[in-house]
mmCIF file of C-alpha atoms and ligand atoms in Angstrom:
data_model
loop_
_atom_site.group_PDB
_atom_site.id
_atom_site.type_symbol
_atom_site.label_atom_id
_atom_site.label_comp_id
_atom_site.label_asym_id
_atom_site.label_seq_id
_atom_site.Cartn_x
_atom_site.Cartn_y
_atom_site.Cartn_z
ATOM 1 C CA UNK R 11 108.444 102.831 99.675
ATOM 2 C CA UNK R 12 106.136 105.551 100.367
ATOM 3 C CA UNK R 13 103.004 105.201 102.538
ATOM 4 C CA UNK R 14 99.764 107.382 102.162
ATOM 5 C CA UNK R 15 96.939 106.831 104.336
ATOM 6 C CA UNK R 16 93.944 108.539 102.993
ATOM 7 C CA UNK R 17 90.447 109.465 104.777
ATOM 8 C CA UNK R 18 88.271 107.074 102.462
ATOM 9 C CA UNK R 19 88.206 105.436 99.117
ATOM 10 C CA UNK R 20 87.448 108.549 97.185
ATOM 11 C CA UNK R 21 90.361 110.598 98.204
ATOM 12 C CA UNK R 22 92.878 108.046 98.182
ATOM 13 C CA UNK R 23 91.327 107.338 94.165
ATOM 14 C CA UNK R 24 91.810 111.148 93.494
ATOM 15 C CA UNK R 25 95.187 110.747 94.387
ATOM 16 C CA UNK R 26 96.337 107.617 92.127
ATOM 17 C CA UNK R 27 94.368 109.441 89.428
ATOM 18 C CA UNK R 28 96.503 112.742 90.202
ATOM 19 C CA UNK R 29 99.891 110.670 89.791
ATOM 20 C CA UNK R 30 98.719 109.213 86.332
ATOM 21 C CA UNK R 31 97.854 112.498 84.748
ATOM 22 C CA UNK R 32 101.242 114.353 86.166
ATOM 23 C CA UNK R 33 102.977 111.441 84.889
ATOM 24 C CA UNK R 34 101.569 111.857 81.183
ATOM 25 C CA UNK R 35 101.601 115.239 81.359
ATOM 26 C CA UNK R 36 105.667 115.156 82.376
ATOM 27 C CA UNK R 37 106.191 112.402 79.414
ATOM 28 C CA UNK R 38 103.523 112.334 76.877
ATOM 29 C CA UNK R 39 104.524 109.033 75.885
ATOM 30 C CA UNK R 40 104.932 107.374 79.370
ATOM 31 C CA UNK R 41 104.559 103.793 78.978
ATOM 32 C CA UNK R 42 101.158 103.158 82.130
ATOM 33 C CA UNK R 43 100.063 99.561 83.460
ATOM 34 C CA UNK R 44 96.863 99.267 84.569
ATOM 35 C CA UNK R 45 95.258 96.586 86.704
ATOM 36 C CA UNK R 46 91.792 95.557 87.140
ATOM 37 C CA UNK R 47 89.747 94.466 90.372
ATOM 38 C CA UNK R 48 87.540 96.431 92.315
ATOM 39 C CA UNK R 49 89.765 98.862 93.858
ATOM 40 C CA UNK R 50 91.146 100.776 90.991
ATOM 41 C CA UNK R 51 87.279 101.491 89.712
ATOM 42 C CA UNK R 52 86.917 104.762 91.634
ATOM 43 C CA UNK R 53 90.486 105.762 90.192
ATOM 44 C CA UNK R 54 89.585 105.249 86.804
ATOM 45 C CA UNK R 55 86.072 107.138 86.958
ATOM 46 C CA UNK R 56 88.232 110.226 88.385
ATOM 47 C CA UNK R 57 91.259 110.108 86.251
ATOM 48 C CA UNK R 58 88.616 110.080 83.198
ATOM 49 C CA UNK R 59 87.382 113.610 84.433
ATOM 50 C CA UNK R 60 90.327 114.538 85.561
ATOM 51 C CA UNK R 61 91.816 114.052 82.309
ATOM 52 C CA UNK R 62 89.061 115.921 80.257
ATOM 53 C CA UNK R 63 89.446 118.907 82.880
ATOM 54 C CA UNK R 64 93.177 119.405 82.596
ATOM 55 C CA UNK R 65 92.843 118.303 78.461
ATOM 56 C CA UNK R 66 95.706 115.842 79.340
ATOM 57 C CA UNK R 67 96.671 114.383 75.963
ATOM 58 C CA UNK R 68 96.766 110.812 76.111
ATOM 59 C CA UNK R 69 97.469 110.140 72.048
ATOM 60 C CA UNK R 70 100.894 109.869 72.678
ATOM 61 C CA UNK R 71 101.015 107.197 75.592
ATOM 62 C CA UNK R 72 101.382 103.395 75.958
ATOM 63 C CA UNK R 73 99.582 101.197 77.648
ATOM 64 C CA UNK R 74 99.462 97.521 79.115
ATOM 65 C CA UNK R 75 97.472 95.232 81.105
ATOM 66 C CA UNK R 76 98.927 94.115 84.094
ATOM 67 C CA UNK R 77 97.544 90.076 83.781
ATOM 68 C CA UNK R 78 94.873 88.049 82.209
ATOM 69 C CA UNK R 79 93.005 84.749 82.727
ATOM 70 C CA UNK R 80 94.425 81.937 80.853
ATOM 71 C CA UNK R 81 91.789 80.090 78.372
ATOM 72 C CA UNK R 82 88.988 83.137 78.665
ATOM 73 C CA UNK R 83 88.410 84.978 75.177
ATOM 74 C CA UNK R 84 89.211 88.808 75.724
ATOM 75 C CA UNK R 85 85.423 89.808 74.507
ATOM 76 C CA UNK R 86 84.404 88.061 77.383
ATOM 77 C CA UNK R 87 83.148 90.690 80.040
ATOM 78 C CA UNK R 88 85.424 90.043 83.117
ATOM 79 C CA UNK R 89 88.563 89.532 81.486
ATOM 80 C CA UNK R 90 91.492 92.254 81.638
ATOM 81 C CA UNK R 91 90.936 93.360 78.168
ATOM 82 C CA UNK R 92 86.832 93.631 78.440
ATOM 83 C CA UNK R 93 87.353 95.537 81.687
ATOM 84 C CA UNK R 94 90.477 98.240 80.892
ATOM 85 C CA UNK R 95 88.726 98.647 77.913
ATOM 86 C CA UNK R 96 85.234 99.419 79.205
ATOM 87 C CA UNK R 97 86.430 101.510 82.014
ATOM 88 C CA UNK R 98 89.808 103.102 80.943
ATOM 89 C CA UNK R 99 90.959 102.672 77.671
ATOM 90 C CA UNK R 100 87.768 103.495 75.555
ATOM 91 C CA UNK R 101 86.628 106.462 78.145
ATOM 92 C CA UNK R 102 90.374 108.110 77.795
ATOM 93 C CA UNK R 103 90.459 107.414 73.821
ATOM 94 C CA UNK R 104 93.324 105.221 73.677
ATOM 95 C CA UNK R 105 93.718 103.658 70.045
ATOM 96 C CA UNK R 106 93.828 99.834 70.097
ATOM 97 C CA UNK R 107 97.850 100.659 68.528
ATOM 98 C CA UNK R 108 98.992 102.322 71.914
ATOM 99 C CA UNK R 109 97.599 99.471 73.904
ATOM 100 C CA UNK R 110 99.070 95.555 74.848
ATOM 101 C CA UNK R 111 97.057 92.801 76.668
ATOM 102 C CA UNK R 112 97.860 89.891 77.282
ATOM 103 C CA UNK R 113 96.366 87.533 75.213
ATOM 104 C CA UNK R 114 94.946 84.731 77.407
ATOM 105 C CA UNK R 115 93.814 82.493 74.358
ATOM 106 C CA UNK R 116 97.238 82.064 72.834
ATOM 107 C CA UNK R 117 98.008 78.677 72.748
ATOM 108 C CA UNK R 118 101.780 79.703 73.150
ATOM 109 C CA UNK R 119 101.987 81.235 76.442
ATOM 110 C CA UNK R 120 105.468 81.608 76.140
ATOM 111 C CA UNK R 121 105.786 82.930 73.200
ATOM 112 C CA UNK R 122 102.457 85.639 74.831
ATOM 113 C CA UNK R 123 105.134 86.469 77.374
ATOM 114 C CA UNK R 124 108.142 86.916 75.940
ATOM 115 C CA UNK R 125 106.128 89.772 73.383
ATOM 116 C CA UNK R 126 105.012 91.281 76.966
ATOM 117 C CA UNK R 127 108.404 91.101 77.859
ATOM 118 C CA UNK R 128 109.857 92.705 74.288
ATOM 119 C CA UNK R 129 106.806 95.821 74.578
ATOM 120 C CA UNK R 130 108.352 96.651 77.827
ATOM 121 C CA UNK R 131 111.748 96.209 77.309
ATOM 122 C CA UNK R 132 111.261 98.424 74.111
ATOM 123 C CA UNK R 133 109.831 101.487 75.976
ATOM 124 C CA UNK R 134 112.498 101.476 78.609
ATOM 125 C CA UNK R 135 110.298 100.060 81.157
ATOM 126 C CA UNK R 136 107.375 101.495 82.565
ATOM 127 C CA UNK R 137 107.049 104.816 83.997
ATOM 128 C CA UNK R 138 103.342 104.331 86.108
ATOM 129 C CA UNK R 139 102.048 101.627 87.223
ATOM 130 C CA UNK R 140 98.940 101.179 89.271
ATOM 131 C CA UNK R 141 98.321 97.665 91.118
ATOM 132 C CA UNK R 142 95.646 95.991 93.529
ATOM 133 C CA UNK R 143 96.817 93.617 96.441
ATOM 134 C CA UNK R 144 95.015 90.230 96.927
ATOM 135 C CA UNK R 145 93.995 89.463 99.879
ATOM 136 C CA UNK R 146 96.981 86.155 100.438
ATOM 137 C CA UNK R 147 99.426 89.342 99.434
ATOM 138 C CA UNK R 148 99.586 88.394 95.350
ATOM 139 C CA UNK R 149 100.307 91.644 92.730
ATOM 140 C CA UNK R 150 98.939 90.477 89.999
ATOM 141 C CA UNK R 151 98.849 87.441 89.551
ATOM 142 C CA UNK R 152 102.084 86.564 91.253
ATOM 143 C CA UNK R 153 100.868 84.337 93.753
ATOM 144 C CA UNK R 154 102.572 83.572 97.439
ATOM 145 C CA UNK R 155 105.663 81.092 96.583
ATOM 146 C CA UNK R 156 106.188 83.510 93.443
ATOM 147 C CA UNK R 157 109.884 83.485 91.815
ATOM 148 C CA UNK R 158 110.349 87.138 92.126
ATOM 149 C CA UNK R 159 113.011 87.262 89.901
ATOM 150 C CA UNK R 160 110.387 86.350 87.126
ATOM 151 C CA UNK R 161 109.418 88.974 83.901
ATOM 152 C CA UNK R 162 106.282 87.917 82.278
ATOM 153 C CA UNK R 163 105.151 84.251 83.374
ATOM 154 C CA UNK R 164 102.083 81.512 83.775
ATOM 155 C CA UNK R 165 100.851 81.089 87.029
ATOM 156 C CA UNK R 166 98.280 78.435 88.910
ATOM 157 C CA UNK R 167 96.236 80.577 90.910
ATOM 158 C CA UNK R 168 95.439 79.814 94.577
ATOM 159 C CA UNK R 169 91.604 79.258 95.935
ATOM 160 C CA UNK R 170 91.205 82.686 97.357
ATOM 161 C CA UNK R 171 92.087 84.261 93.972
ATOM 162 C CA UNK R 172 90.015 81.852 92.339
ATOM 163 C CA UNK R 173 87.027 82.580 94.435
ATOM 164 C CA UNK R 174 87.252 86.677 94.217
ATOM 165 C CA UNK R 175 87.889 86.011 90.468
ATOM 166 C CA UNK R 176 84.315 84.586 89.783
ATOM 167 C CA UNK R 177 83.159 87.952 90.830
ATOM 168 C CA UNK R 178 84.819 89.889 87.874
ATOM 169 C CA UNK R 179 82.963 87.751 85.366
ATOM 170 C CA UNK R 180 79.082 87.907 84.749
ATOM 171 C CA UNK R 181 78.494 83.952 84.617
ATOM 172 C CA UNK R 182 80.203 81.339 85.789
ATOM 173 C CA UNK R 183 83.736 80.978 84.133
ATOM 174 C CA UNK R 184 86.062 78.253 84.171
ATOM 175 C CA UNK R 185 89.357 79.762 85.169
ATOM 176 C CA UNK R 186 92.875 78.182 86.783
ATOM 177 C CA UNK R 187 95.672 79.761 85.609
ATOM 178 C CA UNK R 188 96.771 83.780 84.652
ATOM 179 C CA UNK R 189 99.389 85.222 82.361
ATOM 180 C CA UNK R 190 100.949 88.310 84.556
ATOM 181 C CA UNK R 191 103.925 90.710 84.691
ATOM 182 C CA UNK R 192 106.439 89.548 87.092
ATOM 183 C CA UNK R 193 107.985 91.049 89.824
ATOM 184 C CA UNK R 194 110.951 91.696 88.624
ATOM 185 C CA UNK R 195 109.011 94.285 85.794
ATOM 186 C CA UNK R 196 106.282 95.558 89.047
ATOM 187 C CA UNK R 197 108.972 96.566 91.141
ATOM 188 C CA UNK R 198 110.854 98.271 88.460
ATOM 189 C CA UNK R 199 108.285 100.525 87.551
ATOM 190 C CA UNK R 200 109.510 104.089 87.812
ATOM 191 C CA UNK R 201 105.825 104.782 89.991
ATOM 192 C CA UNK R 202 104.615 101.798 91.137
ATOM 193 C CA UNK R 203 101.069 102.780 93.080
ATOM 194 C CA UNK R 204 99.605 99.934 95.103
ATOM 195 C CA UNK R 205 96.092 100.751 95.766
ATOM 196 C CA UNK R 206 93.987 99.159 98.776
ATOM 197 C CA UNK R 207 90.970 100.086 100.458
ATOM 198 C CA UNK R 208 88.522 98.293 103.140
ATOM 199 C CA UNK R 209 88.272 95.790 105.767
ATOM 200 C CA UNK R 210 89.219 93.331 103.853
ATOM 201 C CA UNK R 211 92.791 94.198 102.813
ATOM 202 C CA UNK R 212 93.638 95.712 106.667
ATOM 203 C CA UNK R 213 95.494 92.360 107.293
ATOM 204 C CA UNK R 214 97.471 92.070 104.256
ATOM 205 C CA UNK R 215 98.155 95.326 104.018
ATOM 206 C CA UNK R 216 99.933 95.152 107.695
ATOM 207 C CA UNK R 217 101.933 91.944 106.652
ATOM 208 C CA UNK R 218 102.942 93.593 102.762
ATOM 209 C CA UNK R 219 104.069 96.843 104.481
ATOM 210 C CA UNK R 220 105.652 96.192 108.348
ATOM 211 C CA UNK R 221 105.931 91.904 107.999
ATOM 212 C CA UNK R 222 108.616 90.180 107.132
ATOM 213 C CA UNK R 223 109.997 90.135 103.136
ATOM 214 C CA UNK R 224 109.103 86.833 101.714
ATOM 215 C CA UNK R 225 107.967 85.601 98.595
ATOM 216 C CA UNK R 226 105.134 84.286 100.678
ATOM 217 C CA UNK R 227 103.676 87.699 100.475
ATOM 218 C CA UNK R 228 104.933 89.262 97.381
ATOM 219 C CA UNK R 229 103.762 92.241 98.087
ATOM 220 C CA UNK R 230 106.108 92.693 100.904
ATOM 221 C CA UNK R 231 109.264 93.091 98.172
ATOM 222 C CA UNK R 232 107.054 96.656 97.702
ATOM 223 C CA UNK R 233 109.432 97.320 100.893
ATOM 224 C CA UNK R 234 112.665 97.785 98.893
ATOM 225 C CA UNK R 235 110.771 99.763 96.129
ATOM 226 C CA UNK R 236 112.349 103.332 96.625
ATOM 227 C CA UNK R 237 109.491 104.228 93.526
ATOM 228 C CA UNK R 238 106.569 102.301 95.608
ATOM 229 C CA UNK R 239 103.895 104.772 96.480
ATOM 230 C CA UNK R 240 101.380 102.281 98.499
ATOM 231 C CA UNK R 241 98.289 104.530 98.466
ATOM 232 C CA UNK R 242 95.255 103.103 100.897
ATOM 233 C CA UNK R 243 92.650 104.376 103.294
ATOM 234 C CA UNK R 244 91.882 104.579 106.715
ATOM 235 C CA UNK R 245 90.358 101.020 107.119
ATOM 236 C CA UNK R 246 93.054 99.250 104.867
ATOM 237 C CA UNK R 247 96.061 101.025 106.974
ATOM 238 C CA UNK R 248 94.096 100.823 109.989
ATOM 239 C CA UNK R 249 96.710 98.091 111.876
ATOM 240 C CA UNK R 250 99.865 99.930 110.414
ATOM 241 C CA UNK R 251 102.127 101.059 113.811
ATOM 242 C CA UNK R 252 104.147 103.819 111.082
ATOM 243 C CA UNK R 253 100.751 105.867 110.661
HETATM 244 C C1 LIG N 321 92.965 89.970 91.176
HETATM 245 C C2 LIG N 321 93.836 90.590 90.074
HETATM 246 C C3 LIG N 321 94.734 91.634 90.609
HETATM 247 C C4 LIG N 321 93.959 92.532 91.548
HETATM 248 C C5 LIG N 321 93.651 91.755 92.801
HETATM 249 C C6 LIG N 321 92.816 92.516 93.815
HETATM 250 O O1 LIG N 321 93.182 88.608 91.304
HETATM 251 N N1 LIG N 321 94.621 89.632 89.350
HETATM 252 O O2 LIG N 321 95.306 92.378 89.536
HETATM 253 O O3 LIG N 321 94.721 93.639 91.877
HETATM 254 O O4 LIG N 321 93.073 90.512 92.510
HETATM 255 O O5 LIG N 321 91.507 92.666 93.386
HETATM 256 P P1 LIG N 321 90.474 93.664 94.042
HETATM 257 O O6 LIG N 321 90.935 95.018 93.676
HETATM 258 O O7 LIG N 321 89.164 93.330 93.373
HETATM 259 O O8 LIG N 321 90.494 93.413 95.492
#
């Protein structure tokens, strides 16, 4: 694991968005997992120009969602697919046959993870992936109590993830449960950026990086993740002793 402490949210977005475009432009048809949330917005609006500046050619890349809500259709604004469509996928001109979502409607959530499972397996894993931190320390939606030997799984999400979730959506949405990569296919990534930024994520972000490992946070197993590049600013690092 790799820390970067950046001055503010802007820089520390550059960044992520510099480590997605060298990774495409090293392998053209890097397999990328993107996440939603607030944090990555700023490094999605930069990798977009970034992209068009340096022509990085995109055509040849694959790309999947890192989670979805259970039981919310994917037009729905708020939901994985609306989102990584509206502020990645459609900007960068990704073809709907280079991308995989989750499926969040499929009665069969099994059956929805084991394809996950199969589209990663296929492409020899995935070579960048960018993920947010919640603020009880989940990746995704791998909660705290998270099997981390688990690949693609169902999981009952806790109040606080619950809560911030409303926010995605534009009108209240019934939500409980998410479909989400595990941790055993996060920590495997061949990048694996975890992005945090603010006030909010200072405490977790001291607990996931210097506590103790336990599936209690699961974003402390980003410790033994020699590929883990945890990429945050000032305020989010700002109770880290290593600075
Ligand atoms: C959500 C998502 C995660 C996201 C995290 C942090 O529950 N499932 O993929 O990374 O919470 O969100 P934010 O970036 O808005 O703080």
């Amino acid at each position: 694991m790799t820390v970067k402490i950046f001055d503010d949210y802007n820089s520390m977005s550059a960044a992520a968005a510099d480590i997605i475009i060298e990774t495409v432009k090293h392998k053209p048809e890097a397999l990328l997992c993107f996440a939603t949330g607030n944090t990555p917005v700023r490094t999605y609006e930069i990798l977009i120009e970034k992209a068009k500046a340096s022509n990085t050619d995109f055509s040849r890349c694959f790309c999947i969602g890192l989670d979805e809500w259970i039981g919310v259709p994917k037009e729905k604004y708020g939901t994985c697919h609306y989102l990584l469509h509206q502020q990645v996928f459609n900007p960068l001109g990704i073809k709907s046959s280079q991308i995989h979502i989750f499926d969040g409607m499929n009665t069969n959530i099994k059956a929805e993870c084991n394809k996950m499972d199969a589209v990663i397996d296929s492409k020899g894993g995935v070579d960048c992936m960018l993920v947010g931190i919640g603020i009880n320390g989940h990746i995704g939606f791998n909660e705290p109590g998270v099997d981390v030997t688990l690949k693609a799984h169902e999981q009952e999400l806790h109040g606080s993830t619950l809560a911030s979730g409303q926010h995605y959506f534009n009108e209240p949405t019934p939500i409980s449960k998410g479909i989400t990569l595990g941790l055993a296919q996060v920590l495997k990534a061949k990048k694996l950026l975890l992005l945090a930024n603010g006030k909010s994520k200072t405490a977790i972000i001291k607990q996931a990086v210097e506590g103790e490992l336990t599936n209690k946070v699961p974003a402390s197993y980003v410790q033994r993740a020699d590929n883990a590049i945890i990429i945050i600013d000032k305020e989010a690092g700002a109770q880290l002793s290593a600075k």
